[in-house]
mmCIF file of C-alpha atoms in Angstrom:
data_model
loop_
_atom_site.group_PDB
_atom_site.id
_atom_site.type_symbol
_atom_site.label_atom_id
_atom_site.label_comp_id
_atom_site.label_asym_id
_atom_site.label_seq_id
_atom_site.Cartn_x
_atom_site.Cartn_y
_atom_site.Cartn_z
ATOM 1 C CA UNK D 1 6.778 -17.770 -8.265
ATOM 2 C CA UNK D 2 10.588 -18.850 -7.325
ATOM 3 C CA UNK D 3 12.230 -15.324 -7.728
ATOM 4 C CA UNK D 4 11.003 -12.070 -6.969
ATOM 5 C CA UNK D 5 12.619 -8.664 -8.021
ATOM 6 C CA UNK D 6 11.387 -5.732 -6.231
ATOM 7 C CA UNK D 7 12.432 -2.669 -8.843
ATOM 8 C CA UNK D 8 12.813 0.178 -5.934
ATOM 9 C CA UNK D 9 13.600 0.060 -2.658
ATOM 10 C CA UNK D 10 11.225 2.045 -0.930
ATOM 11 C CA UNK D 11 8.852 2.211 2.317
ATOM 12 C CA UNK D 12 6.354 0.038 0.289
ATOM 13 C CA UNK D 13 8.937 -2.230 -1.173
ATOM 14 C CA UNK D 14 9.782 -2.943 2.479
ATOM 15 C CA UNK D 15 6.426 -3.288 3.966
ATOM 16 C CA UNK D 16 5.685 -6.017 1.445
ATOM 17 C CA UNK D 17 9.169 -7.668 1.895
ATOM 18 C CA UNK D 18 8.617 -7.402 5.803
ATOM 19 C CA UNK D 19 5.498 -8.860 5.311
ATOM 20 C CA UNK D 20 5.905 -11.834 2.902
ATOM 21 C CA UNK D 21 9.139 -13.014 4.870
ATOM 22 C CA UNK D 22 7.115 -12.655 8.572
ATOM 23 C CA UNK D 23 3.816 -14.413 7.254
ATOM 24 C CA UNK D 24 6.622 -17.061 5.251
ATOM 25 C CA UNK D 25 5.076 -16.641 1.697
ATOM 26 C CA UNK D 26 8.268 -16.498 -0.009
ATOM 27 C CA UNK D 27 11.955 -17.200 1.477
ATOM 28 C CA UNK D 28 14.362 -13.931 1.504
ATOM 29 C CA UNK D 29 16.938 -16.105 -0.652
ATOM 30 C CA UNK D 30 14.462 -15.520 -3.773
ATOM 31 C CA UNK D 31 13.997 -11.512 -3.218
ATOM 32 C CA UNK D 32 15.886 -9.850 -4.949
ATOM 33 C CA UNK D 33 16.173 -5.658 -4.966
ATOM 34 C CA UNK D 34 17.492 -2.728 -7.086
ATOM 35 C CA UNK D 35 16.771 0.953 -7.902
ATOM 36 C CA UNK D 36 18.168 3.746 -9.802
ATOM 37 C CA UNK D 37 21.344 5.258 -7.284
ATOM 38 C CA UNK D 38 20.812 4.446 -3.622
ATOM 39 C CA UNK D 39 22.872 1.833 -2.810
ATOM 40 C CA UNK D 40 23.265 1.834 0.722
ATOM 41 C CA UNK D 41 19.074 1.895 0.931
ATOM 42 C CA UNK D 42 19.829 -1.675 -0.844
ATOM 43 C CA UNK D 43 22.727 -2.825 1.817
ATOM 44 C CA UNK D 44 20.239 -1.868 4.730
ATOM 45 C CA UNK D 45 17.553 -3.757 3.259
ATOM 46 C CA UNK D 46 20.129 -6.594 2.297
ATOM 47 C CA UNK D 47 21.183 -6.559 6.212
ATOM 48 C CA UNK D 48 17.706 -6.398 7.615
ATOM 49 C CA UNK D 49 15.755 -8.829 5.600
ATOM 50 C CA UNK D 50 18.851 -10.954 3.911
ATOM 51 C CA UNK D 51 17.551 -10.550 0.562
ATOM 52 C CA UNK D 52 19.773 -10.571 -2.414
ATOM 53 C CA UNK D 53 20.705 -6.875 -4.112
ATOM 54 C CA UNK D 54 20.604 -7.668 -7.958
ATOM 55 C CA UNK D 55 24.215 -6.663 -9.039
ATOM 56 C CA UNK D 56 24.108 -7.536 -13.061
ATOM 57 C CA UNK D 57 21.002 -6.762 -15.106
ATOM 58 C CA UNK D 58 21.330 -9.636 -17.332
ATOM 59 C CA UNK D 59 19.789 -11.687 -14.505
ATOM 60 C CA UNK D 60 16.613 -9.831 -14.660
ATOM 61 C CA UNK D 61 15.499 -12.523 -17.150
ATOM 62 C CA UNK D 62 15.288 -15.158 -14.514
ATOM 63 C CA UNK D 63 12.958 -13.080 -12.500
ATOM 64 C CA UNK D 64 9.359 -14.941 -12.713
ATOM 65 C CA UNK D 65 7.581 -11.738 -11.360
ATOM 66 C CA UNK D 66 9.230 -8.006 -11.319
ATOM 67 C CA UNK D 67 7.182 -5.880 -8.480
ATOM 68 C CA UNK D 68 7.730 -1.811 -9.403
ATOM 69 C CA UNK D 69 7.687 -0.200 -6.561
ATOM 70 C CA UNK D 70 9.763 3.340 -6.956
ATOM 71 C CA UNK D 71 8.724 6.855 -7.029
ATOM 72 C CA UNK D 72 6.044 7.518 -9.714
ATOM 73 C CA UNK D 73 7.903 9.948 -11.118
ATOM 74 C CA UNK D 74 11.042 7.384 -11.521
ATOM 75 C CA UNK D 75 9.317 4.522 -13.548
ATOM 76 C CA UNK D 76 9.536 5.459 -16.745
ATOM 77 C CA UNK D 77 13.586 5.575 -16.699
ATOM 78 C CA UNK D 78 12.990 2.167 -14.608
ATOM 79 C CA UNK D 79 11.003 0.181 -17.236
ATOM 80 C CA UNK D 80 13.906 1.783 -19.925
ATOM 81 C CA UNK D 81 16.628 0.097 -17.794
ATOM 82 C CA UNK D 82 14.696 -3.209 -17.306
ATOM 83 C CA UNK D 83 13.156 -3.312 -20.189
ATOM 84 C CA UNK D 84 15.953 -5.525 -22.226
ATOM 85 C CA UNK D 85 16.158 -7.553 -20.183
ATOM 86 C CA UNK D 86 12.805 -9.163 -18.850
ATOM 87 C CA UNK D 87 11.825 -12.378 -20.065
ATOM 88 C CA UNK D 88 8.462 -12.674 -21.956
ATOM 89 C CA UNK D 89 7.301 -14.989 -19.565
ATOM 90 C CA UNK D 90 8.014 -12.810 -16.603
ATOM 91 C CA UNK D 91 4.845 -11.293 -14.824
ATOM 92 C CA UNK D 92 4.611 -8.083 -13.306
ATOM 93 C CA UNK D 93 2.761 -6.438 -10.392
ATOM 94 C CA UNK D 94 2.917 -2.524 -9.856
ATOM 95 C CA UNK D 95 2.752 -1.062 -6.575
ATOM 96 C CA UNK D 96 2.815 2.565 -8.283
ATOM 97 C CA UNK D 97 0.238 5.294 -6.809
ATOM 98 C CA UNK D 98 -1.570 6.584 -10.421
ATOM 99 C CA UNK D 99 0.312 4.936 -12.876
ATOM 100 C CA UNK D 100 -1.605 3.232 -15.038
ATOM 101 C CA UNK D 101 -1.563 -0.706 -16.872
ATOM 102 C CA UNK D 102 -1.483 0.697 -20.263
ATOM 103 C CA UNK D 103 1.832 2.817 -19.425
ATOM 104 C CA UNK D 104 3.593 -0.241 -18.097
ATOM 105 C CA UNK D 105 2.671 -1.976 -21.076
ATOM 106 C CA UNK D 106 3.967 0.851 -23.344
ATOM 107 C CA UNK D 107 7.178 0.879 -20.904
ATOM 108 C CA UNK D 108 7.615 -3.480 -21.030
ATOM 109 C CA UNK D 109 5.941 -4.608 -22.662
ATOM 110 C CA UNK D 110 2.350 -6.591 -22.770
ATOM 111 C CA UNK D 111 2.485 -9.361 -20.373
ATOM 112 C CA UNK D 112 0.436 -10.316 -17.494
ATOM 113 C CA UNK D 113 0.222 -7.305 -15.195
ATOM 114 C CA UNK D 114 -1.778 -6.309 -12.138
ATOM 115 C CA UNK D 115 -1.592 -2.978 -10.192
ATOM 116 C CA UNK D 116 -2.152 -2.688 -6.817
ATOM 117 C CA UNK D 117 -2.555 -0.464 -4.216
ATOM 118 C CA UNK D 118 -1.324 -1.643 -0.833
ATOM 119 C CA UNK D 119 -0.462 0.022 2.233
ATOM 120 C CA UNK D 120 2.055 -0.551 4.856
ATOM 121 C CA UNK D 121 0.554 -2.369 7.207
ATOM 122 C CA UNK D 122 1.452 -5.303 4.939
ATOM 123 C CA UNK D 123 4.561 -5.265 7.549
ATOM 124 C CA UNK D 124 1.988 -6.407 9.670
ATOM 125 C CA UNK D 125 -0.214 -8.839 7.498
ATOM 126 C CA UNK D 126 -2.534 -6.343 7.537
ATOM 127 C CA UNK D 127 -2.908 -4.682 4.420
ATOM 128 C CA UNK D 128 -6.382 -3.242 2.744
ATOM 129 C CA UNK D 129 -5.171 -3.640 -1.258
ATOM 130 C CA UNK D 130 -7.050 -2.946 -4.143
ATOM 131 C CA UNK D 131 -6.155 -4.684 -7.368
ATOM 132 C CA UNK D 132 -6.817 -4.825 -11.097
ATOM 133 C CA UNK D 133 -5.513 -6.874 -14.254
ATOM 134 C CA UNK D 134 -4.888 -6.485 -17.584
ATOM 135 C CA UNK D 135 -5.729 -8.971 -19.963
ATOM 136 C CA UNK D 136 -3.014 -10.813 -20.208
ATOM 137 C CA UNK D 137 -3.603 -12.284 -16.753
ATOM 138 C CA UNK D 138 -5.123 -15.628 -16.734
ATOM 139 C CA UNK D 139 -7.293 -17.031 -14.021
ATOM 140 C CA UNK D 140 -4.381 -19.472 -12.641
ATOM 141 C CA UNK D 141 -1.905 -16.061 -12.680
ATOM 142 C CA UNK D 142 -4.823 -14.121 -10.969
ATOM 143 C CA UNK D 143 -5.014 -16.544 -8.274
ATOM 144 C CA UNK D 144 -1.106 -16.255 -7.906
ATOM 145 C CA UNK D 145 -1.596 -12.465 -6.945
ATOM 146 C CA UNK D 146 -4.283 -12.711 -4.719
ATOM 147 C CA UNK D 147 -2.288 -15.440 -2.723
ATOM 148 C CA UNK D 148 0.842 -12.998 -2.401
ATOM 149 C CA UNK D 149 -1.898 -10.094 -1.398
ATOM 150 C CA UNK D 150 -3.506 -11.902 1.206
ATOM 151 C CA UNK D 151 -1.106 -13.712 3.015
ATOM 152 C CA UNK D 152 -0.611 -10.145 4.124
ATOM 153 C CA UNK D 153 -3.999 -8.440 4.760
ATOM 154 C CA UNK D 154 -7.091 -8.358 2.373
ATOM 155 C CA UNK D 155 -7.366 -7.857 -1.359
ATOM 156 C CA UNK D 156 -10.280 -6.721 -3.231
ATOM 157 C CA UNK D 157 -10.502 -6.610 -6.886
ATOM 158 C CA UNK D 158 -11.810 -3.513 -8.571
ATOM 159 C CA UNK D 159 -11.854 -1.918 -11.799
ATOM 160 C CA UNK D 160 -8.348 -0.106 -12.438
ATOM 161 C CA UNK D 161 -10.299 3.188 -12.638
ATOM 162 C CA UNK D 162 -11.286 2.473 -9.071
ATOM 163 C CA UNK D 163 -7.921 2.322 -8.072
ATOM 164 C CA UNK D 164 -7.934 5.990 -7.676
ATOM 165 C CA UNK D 165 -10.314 6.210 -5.207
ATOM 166 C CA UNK D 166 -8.518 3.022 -3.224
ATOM 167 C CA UNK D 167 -5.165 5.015 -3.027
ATOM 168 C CA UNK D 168 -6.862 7.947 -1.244
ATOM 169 C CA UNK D 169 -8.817 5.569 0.876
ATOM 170 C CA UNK D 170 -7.470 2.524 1.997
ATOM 171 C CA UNK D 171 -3.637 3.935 -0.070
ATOM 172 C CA UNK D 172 -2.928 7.042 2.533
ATOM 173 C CA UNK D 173 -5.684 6.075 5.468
ATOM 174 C CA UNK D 174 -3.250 4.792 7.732
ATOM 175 C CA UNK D 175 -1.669 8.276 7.485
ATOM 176 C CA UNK D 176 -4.662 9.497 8.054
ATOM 177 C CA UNK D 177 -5.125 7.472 11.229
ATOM 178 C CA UNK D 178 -1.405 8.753 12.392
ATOM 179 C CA UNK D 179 -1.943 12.197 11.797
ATOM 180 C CA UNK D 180 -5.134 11.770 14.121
ATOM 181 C CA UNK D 181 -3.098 10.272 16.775
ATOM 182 C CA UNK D 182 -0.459 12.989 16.767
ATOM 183 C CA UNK D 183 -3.683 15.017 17.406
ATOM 184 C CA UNK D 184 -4.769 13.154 20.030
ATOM 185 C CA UNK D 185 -1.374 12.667 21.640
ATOM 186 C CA UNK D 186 -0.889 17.020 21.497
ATOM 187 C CA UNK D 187 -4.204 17.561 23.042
ATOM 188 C CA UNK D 188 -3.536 14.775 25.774
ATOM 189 C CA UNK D 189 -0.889 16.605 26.865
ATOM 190 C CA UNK D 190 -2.963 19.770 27.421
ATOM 191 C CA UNK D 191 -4.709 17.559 29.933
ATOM 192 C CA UNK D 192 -1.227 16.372 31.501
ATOM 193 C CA UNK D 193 -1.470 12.692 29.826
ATOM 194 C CA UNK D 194 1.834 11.463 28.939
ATOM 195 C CA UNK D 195 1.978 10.650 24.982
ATOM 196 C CA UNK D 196 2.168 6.902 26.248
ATOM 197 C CA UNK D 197 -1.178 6.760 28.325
ATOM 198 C CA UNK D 198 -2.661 8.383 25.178
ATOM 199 C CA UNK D 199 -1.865 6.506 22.900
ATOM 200 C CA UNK D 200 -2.356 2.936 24.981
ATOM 201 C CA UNK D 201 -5.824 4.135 25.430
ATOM 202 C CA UNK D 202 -6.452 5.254 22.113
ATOM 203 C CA UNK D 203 -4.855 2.428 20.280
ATOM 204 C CA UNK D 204 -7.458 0.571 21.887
ATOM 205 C CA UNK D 205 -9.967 2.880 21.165
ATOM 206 C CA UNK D 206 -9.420 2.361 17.484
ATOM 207 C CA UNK D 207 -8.759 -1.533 17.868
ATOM 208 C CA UNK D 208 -12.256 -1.892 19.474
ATOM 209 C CA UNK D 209 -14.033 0.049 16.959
ATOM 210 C CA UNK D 210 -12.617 -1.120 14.053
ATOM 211 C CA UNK D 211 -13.375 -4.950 15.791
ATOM 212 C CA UNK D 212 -16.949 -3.385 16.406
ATOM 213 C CA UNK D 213 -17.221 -2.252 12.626
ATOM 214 C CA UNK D 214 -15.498 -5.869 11.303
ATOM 215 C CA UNK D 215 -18.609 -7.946 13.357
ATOM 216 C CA UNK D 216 -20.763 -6.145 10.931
ATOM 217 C CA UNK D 217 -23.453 -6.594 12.994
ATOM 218 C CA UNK D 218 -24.352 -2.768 12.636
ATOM 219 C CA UNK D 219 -24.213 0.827 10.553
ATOM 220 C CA UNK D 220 -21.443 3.330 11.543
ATOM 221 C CA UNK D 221 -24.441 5.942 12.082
ATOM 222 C CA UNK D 222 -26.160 3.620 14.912
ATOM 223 C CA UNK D 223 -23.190 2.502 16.693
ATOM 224 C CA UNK D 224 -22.154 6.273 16.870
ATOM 225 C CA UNK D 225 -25.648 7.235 18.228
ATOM 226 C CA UNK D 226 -24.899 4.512 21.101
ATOM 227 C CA UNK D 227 -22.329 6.193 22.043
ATOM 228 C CA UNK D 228 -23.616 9.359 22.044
ATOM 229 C CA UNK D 229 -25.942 10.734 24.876
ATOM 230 C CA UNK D 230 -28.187 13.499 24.332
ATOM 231 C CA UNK D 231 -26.432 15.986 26.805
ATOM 232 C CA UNK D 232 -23.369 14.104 27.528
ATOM 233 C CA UNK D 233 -19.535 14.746 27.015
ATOM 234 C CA UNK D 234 -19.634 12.683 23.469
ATOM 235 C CA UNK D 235 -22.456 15.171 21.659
ATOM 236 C CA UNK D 236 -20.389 17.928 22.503
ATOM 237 C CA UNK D 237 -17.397 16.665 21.095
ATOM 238 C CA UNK D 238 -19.267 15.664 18.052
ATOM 239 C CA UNK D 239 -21.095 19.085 18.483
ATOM 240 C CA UNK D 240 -17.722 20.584 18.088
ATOM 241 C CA UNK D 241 -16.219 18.415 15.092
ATOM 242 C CA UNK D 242 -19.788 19.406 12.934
ATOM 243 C CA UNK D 243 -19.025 23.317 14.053
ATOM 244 C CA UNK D 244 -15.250 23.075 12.725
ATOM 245 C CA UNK D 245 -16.767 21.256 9.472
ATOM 246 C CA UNK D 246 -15.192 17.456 10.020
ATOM 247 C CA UNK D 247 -17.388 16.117 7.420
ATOM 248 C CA UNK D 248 -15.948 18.618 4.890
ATOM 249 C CA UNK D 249 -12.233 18.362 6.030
ATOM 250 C CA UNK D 250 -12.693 14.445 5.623
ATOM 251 C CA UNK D 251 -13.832 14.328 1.877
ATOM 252 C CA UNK D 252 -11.431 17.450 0.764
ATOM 253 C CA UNK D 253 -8.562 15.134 2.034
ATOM 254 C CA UNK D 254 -9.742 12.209 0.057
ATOM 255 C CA UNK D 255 -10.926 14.003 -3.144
ATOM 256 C CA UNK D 256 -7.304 15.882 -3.198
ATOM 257 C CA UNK D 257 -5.774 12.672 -2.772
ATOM 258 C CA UNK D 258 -7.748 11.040 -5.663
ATOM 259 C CA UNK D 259 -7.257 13.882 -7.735
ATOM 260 C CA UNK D 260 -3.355 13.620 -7.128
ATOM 261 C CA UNK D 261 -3.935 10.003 -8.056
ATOM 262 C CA UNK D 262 -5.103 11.395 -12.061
ATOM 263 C CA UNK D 263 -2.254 13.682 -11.780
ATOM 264 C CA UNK D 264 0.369 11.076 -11.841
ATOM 265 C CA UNK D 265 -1.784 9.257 -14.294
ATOM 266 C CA UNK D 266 -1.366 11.895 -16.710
ATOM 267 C CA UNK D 267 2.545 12.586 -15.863
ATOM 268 C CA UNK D 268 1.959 15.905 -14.115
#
């Protein structure tokens, strides 16, 4: 894929740009950006990364993949200003929380499309996407996507449906994770910790675990238990996260974020 339009300008558009450029999967000469009003988001972007801001719409039909990555509730008025001018060859992958392949199709078009759902650790080349085609996609053009995806992170391939579920998982955990950590960090603080020895330490913490979890070697449940002592400081914090219902708090967050997911589905 020799040029690249990124349709939106966003926090995910960048990730993926930051990502693709660091990890050298494509050049920043064939990137190329627009959206719907905010220039000077392109110019910083332009500045940053030195990709190319798409001034005339005619050149659209170069484009050998078109990535959609603006608001949900912008794409429709994107795919009606694109929409002349992508070339039937020209292969699309949708970054869009909810929306699904049969409303791209209806907005440009069927062609070979896959959506994905990302997050932005991509910056990092470490992504957790989920991914689904339409059936336009042929096994060579599948391959082509998963090489993009996991040059930065890991890509699993799921039933679109499923991609619902992914956005409230693997889509908003790392908020999740940072929400935690401002947690952490306030209650630190309590203690007299700075907000830096906190977070070194629990950086770590979560870098070990997750390293712990990756081995495979064992169940969440019994490396938990290990930890925990009967009578020691880690039951009663654990004590203390069943008595203020963490369980509960954990799956309303991810069912309302799956259920948001529909929403946009369905244009609400």
């Amino acid at each position: 894929m020799q040029k690249i339009l990124f349709v939106g300008a966003g926090s995910m558009a960048e990730a993926l740009i930051h990502g693709w450029i660091e990890q050298k999967v494509i050049p920043s000469q064939n990137i190329y950006i627009t959206n719907r009003s905010n220039h000077e988001r392109l110019v910083k972007l332009n500045e940053s990364y030195s990709v190319n801001i798409l001034e005339d719409n005619a050149f659209i039909s170069e484009m050998d993949l078109i990535i959609l990555a603006t608001k949900p509730k912008d794409i429709l008025h994107a795919m009606e200003r694109i929409q002349p001018f992508i070339s039937p060859n020209t292969a699309v992958l949708s970054v869009l929380a909810g929306i699904p392949i049969n409303t791209i199709e209806e907005g440009i078009g069927k062609r070979p499309i896959a959506r994905v759902m990302p997050n932005t650790s991509a910056t990092i080349g470490m992504s957790a996407s989920g991914i689904a085609f339409n059936a336009q996609v042929d096994d060579y053009q599948k391959v082509l996507y998963l090489q993009l995806l996991k040059a930065i992170g890991i890509v699993i391939e799921v039933e679109e449906d499923k991609l619902h579920a992914v956005t409230a998982l693997s889509g908003s955990g790392p908020a999740y994770l940072y929400y935690l950590m401002e947690a952490w960090e306030a209650v630190g603080a309590e203690f007299g910790l700075t907000k830096e020895i906190v977070r070194e330490l629990m950086v770590q913490t979560i870098a070990g675990s997750a390293a712990m979890l990756q081995s495979g070697n064992e169940e969440p449940n019994v490396l938990r238990r290990k930890v925990t002592s009967p009578g020691g400081t880690t039951e009663a914090g654990i004590h203390a996260l069943e008595s203020n219902r963490f369980n509960e708090a954990i799956y309303a967050c991810v069912k309302s974020a799956e259920a948001r997911s529909r929403e946009l589905a369905n244009g609400q």
